PDB file of C-alpha atoms in Angstrom:
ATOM      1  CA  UNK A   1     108.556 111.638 114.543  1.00 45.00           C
ATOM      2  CA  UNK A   2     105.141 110.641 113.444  1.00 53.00           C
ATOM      3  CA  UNK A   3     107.056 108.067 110.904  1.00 80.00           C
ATOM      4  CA  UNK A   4     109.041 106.394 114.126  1.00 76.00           C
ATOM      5  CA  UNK A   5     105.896 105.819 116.146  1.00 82.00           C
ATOM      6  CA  UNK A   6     104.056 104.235 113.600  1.00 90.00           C
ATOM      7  CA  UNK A   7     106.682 101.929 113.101  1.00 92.00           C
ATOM      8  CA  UNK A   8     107.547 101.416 116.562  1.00 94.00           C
ATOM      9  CA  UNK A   9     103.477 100.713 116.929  1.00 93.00           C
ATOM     10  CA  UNK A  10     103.670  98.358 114.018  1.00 94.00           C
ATOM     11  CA  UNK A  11     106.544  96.633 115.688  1.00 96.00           C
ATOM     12  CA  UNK A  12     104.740  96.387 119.435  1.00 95.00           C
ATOM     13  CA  UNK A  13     101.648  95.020 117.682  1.00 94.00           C
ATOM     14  CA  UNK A  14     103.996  92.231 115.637  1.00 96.00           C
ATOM     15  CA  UNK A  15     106.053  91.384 118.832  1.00 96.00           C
ATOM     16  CA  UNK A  16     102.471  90.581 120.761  1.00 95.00           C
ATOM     17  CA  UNK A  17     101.990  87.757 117.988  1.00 95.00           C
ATOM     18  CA  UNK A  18     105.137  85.926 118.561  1.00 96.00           C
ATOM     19  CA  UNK A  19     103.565  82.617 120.336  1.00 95.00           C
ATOM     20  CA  UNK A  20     104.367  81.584 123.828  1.00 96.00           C
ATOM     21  CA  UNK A  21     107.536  78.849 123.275  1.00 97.00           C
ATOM     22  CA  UNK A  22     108.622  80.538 120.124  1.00 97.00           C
ATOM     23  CA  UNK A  23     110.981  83.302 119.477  1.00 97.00           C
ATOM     24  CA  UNK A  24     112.145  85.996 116.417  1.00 97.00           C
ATOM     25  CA  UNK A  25     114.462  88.049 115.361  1.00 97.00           C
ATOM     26  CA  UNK A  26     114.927  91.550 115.059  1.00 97.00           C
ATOM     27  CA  UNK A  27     115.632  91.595 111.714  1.00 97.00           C
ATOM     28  CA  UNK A  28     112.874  89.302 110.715  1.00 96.00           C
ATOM     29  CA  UNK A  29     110.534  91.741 112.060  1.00 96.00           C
ATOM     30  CA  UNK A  30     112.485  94.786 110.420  1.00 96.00           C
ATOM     31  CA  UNK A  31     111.932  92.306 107.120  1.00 94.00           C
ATOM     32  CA  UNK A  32     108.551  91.924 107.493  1.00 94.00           C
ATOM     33  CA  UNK A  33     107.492  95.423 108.171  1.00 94.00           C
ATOM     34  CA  UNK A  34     109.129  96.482 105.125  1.00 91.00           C
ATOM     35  CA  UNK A  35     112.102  97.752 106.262  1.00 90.00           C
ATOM     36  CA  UNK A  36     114.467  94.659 105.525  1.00 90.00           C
ATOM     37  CA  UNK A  37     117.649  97.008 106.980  1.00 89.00           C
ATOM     38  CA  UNK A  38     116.102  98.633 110.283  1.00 93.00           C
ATOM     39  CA  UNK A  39     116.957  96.127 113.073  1.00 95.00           C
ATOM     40  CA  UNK A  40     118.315  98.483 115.527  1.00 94.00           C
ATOM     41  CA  UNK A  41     115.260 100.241 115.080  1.00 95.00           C
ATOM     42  CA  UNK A  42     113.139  97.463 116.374  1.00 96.00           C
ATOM     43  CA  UNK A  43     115.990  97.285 118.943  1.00 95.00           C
ATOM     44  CA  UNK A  44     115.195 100.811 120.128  1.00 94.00           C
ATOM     45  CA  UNK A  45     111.337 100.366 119.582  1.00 94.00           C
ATOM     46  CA  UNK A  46     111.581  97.225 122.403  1.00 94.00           C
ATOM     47  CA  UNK A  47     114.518  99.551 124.133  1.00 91.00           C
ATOM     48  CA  UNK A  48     111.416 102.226 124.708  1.00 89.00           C
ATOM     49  CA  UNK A  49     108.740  99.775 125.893  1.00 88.00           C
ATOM     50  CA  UNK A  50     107.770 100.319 129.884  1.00 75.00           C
ATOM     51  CA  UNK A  51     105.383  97.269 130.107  1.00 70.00           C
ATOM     52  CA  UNK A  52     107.529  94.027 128.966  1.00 64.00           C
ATOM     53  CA  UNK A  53     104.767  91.802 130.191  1.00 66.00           C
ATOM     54  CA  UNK A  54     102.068  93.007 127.727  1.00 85.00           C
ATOM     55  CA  UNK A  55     104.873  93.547 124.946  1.00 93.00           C
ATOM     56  CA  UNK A  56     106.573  90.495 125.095  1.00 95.00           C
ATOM     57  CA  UNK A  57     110.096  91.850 124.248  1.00 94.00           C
ATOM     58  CA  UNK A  58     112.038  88.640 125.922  1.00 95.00           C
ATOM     59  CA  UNK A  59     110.462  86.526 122.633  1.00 96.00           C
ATOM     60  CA  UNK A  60     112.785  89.203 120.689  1.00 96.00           C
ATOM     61  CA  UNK A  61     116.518  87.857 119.775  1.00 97.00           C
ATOM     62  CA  UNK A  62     119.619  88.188 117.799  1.00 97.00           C
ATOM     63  CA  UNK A  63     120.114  86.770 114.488  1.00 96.00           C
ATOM     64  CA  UNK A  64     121.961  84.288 116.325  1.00 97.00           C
ATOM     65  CA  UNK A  65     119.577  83.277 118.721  1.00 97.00           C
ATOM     66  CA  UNK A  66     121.625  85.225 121.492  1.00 96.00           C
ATOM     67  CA  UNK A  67     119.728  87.298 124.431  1.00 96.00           C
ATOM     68  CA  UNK A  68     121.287  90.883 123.059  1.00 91.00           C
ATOM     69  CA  UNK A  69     118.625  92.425 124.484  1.00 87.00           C
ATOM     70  CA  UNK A  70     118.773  91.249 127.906  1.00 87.00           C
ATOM     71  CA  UNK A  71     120.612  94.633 129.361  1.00 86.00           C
ATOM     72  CA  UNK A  72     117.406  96.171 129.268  1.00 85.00           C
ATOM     73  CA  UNK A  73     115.182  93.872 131.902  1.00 86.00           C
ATOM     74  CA  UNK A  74     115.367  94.144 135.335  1.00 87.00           C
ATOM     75  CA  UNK A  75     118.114  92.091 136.008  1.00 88.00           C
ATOM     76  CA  UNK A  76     120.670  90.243 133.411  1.00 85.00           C
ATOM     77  CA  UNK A  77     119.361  86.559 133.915  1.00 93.00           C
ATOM     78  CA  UNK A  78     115.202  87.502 133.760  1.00 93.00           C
ATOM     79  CA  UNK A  79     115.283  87.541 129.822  1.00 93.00           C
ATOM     80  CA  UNK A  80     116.667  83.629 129.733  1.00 95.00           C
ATOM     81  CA  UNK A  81     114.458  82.955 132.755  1.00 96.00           C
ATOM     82  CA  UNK A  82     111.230  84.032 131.350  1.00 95.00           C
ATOM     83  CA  UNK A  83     112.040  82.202 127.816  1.00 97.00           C
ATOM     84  CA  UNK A  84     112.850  79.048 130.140  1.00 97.00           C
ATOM     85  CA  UNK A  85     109.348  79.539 131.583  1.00 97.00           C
ATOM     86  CA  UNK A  86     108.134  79.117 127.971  1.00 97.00           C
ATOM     87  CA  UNK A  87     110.065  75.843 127.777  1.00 97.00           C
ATOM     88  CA  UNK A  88     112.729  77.428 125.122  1.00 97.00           C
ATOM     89  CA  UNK A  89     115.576  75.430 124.777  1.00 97.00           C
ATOM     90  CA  UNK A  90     119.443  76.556 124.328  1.00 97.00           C
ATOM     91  CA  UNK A  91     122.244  75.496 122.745  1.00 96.00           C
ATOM     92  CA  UNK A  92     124.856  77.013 124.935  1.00 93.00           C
ATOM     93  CA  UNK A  93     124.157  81.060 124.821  1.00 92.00           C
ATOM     94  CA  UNK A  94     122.065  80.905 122.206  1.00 96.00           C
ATOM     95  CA  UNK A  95     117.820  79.840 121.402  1.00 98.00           C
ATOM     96  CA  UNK A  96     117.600  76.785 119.292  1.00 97.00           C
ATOM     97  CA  UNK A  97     116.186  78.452 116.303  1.00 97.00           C
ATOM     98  CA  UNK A  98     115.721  74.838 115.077  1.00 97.00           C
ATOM     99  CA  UNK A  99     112.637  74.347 117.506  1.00 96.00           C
ATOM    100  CA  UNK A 100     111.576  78.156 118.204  1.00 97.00           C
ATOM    101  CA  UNK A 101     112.064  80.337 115.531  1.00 97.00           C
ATOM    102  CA  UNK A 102     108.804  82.255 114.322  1.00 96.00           C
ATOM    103  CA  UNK A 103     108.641  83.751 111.343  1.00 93.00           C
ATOM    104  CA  UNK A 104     104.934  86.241 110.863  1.00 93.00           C
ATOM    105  CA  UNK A 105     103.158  85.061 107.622  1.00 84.00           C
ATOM    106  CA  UNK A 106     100.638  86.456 105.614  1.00 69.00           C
ATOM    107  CA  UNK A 107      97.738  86.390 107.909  1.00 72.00           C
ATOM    108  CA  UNK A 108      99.597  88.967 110.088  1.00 74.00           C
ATOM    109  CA  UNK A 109      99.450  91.431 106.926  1.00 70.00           C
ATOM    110  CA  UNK A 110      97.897  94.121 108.404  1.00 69.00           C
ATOM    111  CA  UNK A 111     100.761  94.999 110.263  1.00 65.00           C
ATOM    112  CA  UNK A 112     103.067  96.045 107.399  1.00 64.00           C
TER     113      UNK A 112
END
């Protein structure tokens, strides 16, 4: 269990760097952390999280730029609405990676 907190810790602390207007995906941060084939896991690390405001789990999508994880706010529509607040733009259902992808880079090393 100790194993799955520190990586669900690692992930919190990675998701709270994803910039304002910019989003990533699950497996990106999987990749980074050094575990290129746990993306559900970060799924059920942002699944856990109480206190979406401090962990900002809407800047979290699918590799296709689609709100997967939007079941788990408050209501269906507050995932889109909160990355429209952030001036994200769509191309139909999904973000336009093309403008708001964000990738973690080497200063953010720490975190691995």
């Amino acid at each position: 269990m100790k194993n799955t907190q520190d990586f669900y810790s690692r992930v919190y602390e990675l998701v709270r760097c994803i910039p304002s207007g910019k989003v990533t995906t699950y497996g990106i941060i999987a990749e980074f952390l050094g575990s290129k084939g746990s993306s559900r896991m970060v799924g059920w690390a942002l699944n856990a999280v109480i206190d979406r405001i401090d962990i900002p789990c809407h800047r979290v999508v699918n590799r296709l730029g689609e709100l997967s994880g939007k079941i788990h706010f408050d209501h269906p529509l507050q995932m889109k609405e909160l990355l429209l607040q952030e001036n994200l733009t769509f191309i139909e259902d999904a973000v336009d990676f093309s403008k708001h992808l964000w990738k973690p880079d080497d200063s953010l090393n720490e975190l691995r």
